[in-house]
PDB file of C-alpha atoms in Angstrom:
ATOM      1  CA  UNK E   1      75.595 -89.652 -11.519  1.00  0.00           C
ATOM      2  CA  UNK E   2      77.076 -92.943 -10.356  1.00  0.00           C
ATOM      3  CA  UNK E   3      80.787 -93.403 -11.247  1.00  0.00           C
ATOM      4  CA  UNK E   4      81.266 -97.038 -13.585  1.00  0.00           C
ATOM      5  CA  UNK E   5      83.714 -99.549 -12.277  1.00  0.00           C
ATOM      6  CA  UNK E   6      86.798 -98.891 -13.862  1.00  0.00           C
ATOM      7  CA  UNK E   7      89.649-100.042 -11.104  1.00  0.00           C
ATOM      8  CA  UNK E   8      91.575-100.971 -13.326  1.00  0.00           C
ATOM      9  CA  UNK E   9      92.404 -97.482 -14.926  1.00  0.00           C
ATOM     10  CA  UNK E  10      94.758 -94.918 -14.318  1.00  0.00           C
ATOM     11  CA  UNK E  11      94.212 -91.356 -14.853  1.00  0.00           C
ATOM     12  CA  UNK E  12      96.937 -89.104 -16.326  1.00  0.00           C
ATOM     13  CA  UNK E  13      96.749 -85.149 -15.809  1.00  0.00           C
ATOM     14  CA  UNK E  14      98.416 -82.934 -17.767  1.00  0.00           C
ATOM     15  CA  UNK E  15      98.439 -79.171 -16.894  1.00  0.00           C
ATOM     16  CA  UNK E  16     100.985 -76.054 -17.921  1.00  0.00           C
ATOM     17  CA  UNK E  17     100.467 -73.039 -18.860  1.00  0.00           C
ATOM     18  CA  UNK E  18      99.614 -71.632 -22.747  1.00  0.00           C
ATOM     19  CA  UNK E  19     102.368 -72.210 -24.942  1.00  0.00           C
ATOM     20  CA  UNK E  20     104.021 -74.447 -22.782  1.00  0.00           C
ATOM     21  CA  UNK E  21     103.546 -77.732 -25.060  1.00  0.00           C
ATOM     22  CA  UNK E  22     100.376 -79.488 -23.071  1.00  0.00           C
ATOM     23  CA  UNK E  23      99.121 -79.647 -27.442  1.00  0.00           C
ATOM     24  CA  UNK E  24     102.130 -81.372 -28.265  1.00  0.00           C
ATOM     25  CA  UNK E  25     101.925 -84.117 -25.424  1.00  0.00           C
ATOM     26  CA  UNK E  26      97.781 -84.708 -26.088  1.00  0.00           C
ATOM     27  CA  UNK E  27      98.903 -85.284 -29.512  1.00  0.00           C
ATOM     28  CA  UNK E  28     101.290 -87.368 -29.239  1.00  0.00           C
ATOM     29  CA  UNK E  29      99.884 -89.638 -26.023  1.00  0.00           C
ATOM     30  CA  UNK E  30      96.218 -89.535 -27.492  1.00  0.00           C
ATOM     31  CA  UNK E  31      98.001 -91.474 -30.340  1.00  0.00           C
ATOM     32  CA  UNK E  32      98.707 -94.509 -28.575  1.00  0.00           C
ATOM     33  CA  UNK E  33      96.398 -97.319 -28.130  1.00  0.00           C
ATOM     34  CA  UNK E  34      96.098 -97.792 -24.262  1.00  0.00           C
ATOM     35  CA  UNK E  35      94.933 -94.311 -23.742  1.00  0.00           C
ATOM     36  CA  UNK E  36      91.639 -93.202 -24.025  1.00  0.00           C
ATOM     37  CA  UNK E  37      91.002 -89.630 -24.344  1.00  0.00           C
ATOM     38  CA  UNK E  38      87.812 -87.652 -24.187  1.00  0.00           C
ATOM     39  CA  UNK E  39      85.220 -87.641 -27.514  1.00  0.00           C
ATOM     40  CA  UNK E  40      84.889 -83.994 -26.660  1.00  0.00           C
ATOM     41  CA  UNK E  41      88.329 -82.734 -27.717  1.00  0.00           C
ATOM     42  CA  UNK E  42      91.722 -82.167 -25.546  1.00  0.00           C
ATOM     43  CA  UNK E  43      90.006 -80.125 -22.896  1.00  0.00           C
ATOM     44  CA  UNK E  44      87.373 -81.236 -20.876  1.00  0.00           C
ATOM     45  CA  UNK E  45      87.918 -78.771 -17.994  1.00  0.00           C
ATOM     46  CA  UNK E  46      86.331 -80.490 -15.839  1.00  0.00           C
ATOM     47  CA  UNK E  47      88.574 -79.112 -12.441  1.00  0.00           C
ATOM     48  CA  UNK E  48      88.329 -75.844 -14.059  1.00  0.00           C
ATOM     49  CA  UNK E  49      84.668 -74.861 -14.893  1.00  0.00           C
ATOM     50  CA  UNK E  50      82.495 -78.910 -14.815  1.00  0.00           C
ATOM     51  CA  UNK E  51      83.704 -79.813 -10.966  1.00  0.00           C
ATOM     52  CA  UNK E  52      79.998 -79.381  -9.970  1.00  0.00           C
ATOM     53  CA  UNK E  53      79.065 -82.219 -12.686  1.00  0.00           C
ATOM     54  CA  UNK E  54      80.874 -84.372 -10.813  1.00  0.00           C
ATOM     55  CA  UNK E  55      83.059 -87.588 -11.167  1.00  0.00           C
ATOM     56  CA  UNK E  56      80.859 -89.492 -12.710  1.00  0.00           C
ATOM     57  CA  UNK E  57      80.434 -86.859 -15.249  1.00  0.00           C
ATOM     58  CA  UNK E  58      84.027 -86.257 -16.004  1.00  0.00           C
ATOM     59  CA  UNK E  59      84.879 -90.011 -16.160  1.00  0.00           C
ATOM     60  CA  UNK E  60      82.222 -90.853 -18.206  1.00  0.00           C
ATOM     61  CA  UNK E  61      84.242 -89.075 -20.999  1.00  0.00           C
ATOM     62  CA  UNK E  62      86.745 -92.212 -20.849  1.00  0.00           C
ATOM     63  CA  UNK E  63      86.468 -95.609 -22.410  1.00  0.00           C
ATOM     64  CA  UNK E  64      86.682 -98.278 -19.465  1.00  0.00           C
ATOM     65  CA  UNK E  65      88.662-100.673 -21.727  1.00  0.00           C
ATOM     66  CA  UNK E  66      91.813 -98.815 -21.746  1.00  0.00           C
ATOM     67  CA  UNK E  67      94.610 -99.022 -19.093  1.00  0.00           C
ATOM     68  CA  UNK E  68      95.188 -95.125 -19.427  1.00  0.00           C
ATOM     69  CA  UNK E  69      93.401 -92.107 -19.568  1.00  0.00           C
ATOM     70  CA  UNK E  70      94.398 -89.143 -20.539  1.00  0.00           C
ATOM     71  CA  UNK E  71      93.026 -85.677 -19.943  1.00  0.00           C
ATOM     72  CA  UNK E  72      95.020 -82.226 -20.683  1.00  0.00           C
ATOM     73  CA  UNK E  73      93.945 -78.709 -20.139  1.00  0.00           C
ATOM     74  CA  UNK E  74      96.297 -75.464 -19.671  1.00  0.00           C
ATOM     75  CA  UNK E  75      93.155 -74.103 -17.670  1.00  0.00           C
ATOM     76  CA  UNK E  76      93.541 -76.487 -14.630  1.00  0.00           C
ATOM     77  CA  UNK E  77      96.815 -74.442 -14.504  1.00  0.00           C
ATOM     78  CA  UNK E  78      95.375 -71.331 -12.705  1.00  0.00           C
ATOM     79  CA  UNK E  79      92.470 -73.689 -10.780  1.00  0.00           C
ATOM     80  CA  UNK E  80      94.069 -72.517  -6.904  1.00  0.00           C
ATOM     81  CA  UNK E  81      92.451 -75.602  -5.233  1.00  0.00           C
ATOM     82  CA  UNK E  82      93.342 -78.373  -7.944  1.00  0.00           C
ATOM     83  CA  UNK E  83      94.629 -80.595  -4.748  1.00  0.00           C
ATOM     84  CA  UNK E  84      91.698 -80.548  -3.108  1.00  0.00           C
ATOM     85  CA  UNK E  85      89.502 -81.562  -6.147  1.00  0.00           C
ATOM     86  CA  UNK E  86      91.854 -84.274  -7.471  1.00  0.00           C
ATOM     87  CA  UNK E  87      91.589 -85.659  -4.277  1.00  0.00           C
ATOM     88  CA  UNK E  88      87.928 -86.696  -4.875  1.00  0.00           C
ATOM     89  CA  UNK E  89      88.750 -88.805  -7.641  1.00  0.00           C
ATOM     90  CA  UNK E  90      87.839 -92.411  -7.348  1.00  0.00           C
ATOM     91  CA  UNK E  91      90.520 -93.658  -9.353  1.00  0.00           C
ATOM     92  CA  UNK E  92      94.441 -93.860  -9.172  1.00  0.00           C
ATOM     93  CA  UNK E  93      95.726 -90.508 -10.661  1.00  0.00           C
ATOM     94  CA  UNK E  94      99.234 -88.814 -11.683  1.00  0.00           C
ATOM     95  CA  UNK E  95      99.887 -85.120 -13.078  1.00  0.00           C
ATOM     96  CA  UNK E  96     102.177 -83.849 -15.393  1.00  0.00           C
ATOM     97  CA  UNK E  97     102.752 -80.340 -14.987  1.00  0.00           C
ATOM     98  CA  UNK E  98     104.689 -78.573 -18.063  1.00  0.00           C
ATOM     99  CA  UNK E  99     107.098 -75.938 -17.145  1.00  0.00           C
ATOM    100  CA  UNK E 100     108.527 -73.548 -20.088  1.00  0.00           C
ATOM    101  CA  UNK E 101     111.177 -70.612 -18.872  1.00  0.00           C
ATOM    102  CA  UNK E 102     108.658 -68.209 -18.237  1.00  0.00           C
ATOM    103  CA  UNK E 103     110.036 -64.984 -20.056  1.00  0.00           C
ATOM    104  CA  UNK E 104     110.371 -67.319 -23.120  1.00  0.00           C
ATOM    105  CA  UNK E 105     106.629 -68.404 -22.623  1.00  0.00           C
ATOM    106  CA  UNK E 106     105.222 -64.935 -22.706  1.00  0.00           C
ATOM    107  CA  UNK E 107     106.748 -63.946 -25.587  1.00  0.00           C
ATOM    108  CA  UNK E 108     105.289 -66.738 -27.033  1.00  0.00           C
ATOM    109  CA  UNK E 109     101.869 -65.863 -25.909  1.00  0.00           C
ATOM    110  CA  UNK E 110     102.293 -62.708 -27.449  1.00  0.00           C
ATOM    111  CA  UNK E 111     103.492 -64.112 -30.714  1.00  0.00           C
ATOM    112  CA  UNK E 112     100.078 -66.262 -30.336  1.00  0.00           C
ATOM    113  CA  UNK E 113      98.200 -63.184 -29.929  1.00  0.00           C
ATOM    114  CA  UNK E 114      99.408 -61.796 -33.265  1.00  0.00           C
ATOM    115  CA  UNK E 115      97.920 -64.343 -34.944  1.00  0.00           C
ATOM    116  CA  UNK E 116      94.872 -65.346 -33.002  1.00  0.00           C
ATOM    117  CA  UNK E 117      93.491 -61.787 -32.143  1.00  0.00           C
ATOM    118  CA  UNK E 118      94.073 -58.960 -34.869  1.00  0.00           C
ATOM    119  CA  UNK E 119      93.209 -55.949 -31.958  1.00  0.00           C
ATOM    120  CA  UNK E 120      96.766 -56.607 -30.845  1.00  0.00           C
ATOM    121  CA  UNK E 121      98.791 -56.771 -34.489  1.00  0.00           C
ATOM    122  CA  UNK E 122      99.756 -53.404 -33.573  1.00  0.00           C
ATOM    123  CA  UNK E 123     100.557 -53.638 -30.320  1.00  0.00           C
ATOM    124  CA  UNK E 124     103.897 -53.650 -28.909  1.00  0.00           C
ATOM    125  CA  UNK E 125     105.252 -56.645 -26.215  1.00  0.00           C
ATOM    126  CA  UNK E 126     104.993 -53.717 -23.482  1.00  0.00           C
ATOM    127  CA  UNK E 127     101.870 -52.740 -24.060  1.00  0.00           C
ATOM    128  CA  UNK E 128     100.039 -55.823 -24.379  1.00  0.00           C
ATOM    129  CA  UNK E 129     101.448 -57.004 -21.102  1.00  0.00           C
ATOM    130  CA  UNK E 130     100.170 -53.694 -19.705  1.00  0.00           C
ATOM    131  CA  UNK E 131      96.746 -54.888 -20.816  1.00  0.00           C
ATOM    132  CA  UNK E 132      97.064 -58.968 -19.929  1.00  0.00           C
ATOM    133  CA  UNK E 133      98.412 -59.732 -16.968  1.00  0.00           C
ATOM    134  CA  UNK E 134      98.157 -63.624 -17.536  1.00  0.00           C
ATOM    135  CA  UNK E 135     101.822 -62.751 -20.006  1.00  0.00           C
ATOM    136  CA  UNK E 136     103.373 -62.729 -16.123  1.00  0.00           C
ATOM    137  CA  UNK E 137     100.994 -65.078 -14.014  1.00  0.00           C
ATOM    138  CA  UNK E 138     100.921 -67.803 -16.749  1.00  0.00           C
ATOM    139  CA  UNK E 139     104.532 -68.233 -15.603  1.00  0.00           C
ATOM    140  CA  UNK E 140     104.308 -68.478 -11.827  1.00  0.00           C
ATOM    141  CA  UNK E 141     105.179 -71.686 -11.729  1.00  0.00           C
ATOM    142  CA  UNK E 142     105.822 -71.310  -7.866  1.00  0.00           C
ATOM    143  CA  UNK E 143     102.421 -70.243  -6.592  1.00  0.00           C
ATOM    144  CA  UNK E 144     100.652 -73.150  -9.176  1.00  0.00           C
ATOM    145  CA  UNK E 145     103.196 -75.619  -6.962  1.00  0.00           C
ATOM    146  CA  UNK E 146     102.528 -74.079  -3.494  1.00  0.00           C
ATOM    147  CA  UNK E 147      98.932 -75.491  -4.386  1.00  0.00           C
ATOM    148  CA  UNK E 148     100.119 -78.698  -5.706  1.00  0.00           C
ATOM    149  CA  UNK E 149     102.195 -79.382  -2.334  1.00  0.00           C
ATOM    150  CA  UNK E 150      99.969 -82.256  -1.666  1.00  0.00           C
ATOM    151  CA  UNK E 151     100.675 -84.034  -4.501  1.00  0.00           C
ATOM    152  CA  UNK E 152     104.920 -83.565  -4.236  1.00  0.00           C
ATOM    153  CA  UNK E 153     104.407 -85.226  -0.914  1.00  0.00           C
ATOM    154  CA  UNK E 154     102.134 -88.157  -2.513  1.00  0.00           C
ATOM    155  CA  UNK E 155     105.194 -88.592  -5.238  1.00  0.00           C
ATOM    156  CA  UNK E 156     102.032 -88.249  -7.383  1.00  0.00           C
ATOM    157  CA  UNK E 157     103.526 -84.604  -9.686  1.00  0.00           C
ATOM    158  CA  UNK E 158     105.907 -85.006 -12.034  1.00  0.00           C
ATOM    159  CA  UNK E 159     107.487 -81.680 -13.587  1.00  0.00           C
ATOM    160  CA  UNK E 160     108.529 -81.491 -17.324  1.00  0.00           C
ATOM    161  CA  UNK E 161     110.261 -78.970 -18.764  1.00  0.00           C
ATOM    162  CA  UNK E 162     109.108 -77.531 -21.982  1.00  0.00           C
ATOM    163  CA  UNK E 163     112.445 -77.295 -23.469  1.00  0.00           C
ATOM    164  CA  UNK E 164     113.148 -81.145 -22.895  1.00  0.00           C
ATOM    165  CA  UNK E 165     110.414 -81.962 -24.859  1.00  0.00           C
ATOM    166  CA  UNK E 166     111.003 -79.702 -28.194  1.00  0.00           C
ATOM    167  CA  UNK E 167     114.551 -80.830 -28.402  1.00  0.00           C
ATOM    168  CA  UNK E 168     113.901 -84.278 -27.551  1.00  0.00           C
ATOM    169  CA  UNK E 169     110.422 -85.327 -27.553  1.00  0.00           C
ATOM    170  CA  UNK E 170     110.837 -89.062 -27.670  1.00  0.00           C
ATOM    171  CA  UNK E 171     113.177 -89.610 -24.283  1.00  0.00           C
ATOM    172  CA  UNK E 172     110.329 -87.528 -22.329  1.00  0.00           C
ATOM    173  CA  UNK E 173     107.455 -89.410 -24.180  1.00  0.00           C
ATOM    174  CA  UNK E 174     109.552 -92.866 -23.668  1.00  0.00           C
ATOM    175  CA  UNK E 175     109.892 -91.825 -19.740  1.00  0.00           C
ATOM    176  CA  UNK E 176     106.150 -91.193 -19.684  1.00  0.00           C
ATOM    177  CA  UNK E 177     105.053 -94.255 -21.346  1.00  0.00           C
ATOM    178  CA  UNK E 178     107.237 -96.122 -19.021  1.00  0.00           C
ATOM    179  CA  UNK E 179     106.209 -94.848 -15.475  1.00  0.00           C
ATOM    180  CA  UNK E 180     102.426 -95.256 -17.474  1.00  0.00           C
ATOM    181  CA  UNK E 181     103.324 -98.720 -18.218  1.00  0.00           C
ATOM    182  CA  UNK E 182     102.930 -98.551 -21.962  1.00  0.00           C
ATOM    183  CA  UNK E 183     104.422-100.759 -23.991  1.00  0.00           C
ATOM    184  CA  UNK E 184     103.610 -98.714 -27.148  1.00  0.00           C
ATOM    185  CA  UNK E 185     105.577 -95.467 -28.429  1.00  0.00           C
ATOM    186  CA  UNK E 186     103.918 -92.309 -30.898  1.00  0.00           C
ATOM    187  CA  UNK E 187     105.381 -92.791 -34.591  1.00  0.00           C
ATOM    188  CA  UNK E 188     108.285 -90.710 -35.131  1.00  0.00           C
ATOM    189  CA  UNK E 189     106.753 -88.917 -37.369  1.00  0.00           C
ATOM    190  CA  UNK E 190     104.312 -87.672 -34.900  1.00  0.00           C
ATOM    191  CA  UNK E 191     106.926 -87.043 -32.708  1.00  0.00           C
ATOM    192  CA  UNK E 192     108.631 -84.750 -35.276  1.00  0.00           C
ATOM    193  CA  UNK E 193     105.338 -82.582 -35.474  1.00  0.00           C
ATOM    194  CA  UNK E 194     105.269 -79.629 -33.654  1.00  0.00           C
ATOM    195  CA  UNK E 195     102.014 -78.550 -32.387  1.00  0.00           C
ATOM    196  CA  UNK E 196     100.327 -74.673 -31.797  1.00  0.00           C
ATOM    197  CA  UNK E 197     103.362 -73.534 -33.056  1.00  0.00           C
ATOM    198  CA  UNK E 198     102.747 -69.675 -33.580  1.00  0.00           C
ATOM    199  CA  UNK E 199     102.881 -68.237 -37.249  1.00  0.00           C
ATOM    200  CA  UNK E 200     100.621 -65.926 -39.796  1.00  0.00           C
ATOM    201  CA  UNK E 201      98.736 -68.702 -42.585  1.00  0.00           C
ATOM    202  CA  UNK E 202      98.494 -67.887 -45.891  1.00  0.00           C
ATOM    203  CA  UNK E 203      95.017 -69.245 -46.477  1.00  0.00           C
ATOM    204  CA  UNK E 204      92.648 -68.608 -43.094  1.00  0.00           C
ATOM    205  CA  UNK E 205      90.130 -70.600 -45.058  1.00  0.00           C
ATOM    206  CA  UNK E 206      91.859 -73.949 -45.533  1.00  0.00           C
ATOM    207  CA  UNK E 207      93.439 -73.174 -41.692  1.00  0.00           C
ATOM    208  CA  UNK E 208      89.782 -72.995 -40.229  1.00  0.00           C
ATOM    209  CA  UNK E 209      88.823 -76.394 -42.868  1.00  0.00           C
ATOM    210  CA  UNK E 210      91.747 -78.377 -40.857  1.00  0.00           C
ATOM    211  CA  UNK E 211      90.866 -77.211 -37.381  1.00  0.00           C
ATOM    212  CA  UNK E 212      87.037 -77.788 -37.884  1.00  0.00           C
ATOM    213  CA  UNK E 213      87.211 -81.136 -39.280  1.00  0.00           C
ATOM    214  CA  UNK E 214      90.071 -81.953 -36.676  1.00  0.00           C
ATOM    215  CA  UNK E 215      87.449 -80.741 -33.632  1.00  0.00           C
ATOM    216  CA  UNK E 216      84.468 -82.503 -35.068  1.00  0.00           C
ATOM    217  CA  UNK E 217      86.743 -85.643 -35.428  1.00  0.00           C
ATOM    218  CA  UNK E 218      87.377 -85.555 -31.524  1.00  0.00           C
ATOM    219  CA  UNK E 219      84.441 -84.909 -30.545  1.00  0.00           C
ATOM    220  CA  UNK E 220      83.077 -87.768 -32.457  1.00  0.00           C
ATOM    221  CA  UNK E 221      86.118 -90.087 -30.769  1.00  0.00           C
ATOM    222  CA  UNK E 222      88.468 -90.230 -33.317  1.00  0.00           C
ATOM    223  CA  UNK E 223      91.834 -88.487 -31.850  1.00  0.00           C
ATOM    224  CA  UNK E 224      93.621 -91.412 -33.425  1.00  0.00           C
ATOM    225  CA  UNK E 225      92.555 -90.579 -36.646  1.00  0.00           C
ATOM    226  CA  UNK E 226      93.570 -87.337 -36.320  1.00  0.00           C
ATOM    227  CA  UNK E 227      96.810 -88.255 -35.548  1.00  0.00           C
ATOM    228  CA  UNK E 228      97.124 -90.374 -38.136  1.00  0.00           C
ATOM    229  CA  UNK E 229      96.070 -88.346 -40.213  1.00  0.00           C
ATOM    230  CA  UNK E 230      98.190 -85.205 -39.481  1.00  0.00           C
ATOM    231  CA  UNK E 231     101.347 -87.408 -39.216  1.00  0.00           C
ATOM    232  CA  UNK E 232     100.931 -87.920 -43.537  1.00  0.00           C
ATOM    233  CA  UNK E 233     103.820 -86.305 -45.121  1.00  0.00           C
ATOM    234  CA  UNK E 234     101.139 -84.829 -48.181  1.00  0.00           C
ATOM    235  CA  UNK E 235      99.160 -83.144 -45.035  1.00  0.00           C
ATOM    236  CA  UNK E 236     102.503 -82.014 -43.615  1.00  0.00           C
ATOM    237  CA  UNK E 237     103.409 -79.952 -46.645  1.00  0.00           C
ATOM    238  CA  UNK E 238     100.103 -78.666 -47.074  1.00  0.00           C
ATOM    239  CA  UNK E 239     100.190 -77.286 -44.088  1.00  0.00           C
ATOM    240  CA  UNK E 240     104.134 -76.144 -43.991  1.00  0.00           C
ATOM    241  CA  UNK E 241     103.092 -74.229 -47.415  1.00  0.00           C
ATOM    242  CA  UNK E 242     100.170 -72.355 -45.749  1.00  0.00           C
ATOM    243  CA  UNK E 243     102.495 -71.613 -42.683  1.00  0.00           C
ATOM    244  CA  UNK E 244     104.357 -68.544 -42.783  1.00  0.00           C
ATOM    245  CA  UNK E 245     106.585 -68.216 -39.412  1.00  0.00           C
ATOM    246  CA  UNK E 246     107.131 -64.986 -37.517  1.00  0.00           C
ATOM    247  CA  UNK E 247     110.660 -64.357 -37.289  1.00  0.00           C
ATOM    248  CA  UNK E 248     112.288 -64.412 -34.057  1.00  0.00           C
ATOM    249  CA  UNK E 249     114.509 -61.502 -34.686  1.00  0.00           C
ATOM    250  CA  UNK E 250     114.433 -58.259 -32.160  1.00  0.00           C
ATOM    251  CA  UNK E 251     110.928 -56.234 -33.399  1.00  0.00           C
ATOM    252  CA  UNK E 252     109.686 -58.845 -36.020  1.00  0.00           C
ATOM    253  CA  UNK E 253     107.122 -60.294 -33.219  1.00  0.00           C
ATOM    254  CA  UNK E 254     106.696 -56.200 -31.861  1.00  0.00           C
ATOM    255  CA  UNK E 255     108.819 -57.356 -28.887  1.00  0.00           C
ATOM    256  CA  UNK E 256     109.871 -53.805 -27.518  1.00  0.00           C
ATOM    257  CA  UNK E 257     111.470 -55.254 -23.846  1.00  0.00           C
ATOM    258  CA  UNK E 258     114.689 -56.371 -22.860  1.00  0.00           C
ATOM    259  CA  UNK E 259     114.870 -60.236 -21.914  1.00  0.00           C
ATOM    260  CA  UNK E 260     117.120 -59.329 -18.224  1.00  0.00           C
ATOM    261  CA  UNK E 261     114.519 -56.887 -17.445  1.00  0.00           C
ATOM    262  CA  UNK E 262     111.763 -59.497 -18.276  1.00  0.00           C
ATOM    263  CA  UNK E 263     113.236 -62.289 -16.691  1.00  0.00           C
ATOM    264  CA  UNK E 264     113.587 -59.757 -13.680  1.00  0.00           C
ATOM    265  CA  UNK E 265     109.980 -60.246 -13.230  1.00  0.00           C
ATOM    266  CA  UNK E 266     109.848 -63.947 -12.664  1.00  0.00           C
ATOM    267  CA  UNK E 267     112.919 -64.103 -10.334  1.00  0.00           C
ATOM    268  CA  UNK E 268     111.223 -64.285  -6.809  1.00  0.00           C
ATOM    269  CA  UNK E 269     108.791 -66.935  -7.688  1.00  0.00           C
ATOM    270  CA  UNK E 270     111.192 -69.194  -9.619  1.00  0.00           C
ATOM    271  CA  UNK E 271     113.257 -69.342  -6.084  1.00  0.00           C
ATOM    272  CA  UNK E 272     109.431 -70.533  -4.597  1.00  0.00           C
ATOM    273  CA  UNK E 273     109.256 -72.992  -7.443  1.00  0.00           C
ATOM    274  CA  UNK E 274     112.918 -73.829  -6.578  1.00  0.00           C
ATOM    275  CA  UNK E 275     112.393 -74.446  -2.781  1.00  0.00           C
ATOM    276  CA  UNK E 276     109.422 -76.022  -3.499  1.00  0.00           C
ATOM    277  CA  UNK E 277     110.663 -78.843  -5.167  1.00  0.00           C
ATOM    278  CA  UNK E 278     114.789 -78.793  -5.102  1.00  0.00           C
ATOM    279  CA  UNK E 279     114.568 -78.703  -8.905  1.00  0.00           C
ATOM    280  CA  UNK E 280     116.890 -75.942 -10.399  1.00  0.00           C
ATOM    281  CA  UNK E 281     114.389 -73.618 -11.515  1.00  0.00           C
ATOM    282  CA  UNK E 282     116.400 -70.588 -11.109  1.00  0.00           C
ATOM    283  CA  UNK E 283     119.527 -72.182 -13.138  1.00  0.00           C
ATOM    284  CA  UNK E 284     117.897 -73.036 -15.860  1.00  0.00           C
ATOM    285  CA  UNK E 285     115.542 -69.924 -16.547  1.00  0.00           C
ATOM    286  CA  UNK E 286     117.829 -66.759 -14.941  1.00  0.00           C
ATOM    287  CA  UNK E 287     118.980 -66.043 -18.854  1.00  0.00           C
ATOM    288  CA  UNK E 288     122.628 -66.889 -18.946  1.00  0.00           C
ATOM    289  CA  UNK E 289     121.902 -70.438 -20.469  1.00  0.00           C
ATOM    290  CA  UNK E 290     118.483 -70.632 -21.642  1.00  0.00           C
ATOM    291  CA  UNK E 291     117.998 -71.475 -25.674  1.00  0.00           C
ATOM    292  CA  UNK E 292     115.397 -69.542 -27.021  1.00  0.00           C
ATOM    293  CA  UNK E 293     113.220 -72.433 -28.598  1.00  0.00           C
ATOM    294  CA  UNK E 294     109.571 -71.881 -30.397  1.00  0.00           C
ATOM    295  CA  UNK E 295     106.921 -74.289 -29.529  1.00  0.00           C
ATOM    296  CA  UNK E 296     107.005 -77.630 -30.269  1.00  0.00           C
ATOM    297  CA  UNK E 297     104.843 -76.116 -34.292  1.00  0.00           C
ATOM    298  CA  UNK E 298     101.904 -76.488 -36.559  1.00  0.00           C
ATOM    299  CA  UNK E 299      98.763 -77.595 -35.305  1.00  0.00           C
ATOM    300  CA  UNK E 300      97.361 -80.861 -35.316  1.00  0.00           C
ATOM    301  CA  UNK E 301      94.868 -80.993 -37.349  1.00  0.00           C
TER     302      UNK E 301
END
């Protein structure tokens, strides 16, 4: 398929691992005007399961008239020759890659699983990790950069840490838009909405109403709708009221492990991700000083 002129466009890549805020960001970036995102929804995986499609494919999912476009997916996070593929593109590109301290991050994913898959309700933290390895290799944020090495060298990654963005969404956003060259910022009340935030609902049935008519609005183009529509304070409360947060405290989320021991496990390849890039990696995630902070939570609709 022959790629359309579009010179004039810049492509923006975001990639991190589940729970790691890459719902958040496509929220809150989709919601601007000079970004186009893709009618099919946030992930169009194309570098992860379309790359034989090719370019032409994937960039046919992006309106020519806008400056910026914007495509997110946690799966190009485990894709070992991302590089390589980028490199193909016919366009100017950029990535984003979303960093969350990883023993954080897999509790997280764990909390996620008690609500999105009822086999593991009764499963402890231990024992699920047993059974799902990606709890530990959705952290490795130093073999994901030992790929990405081309694109440090090309000043073309830029690395955002997760816990940046929930306490201060708009100074990450504004630095974004900036480097982007956006004039335009999200509303703050977008930017106060937390997205994929993990919880039990009260009613499944409205919860699967919001999602479906949120994916069907996507896929029909209208992510700005959706964002304008989820930033309405009567929405808001509806939702808040259905929303029914698991509690952080020691066995509420069946987390049977202790944090040092967890934390143990990512050690060796935070000093990779550290050498890799000269970014403190190991300061901020060895445990003495990290703030436990839940996703930034509910779901746009």
């Amino acid at each position: 398929m022959p790629v359309k002129a579009h010179s004039d466009s810049e492509l923006l890549i975001c990639i991190g691992a589940q729970k790691a805020g890459t719902t958040s960001l496509h929220a809150w970036l989709g919601s601007l005007p000079e970004v186009s995102t893709s009618s099919s929804g946030k992930e169009i995986d194309y570098f992860s399961r379309y790359f034989d499609f090719g370019a032409g494919w994937y960039l046919d999912h992006f309106s020519p008239a806008k400056p910026v476009w914007l495509d997110v997916s946690p799966n190009y996070f485990i894709v070992p020759d991302l590089a390589e593929r980028l490199a193909t593109l016919p366009i100017p590109y950029r990535v984003v890659l979303l960093v969350r301290d990883p023993a954080e991050r897999a509790r997280s994913q764990h909390r996620h699983s008690l609500v999105t898959r009822p086999d593991t309700t009764a499963l402890s933290f231990t024992t699920e990790l047993e059974r799902n390895l990606t709890y530990l290799t959705n952290g490795f944020y130093g073999r994901v950069l030992a790929g990405l090495e081309p694109l440090l060298a090309k000043d073309r990654l830029r690395i955002v840490w997760f816990e940046d963005l929930a306490a201060d969404p708009a100074s990450v956003v504004d630095s974004i838009c900036a480097e982007l060259g956006i004039g335009s910022r999200p509303s703050e009340a977008l930017l106060g909405r937390r997205s994929n935030a993990s919880g039990h609902v009260r009613s499944s049935m409205l919860q699967t109403v919001v999602h479906t008519s949120g994916t069907v609005l996507r896929r029909a183009g209208g992510e700005r709708a959706v964002s304008h529509f989820r930033a309405s304070r009567t929405v808001d409360r509806v939702l808040s009221a259905n929303r029914r947060e698991i509690g952080g405290a020691a066995g509420d989320d069946g987390f049977d492990m202790e944090m040092h021991t967890l934390r143990a496990m990512f050690r060796d390849d935070l000093r990779l991700a550290e050498d890799r890039t000269g970014l403190p990696f190991l300061e901020r995630y060895s445990g003495e000083c990290v703030p436990s902070i839940e996703d930034p939570g509910s779901e746009p609709a």
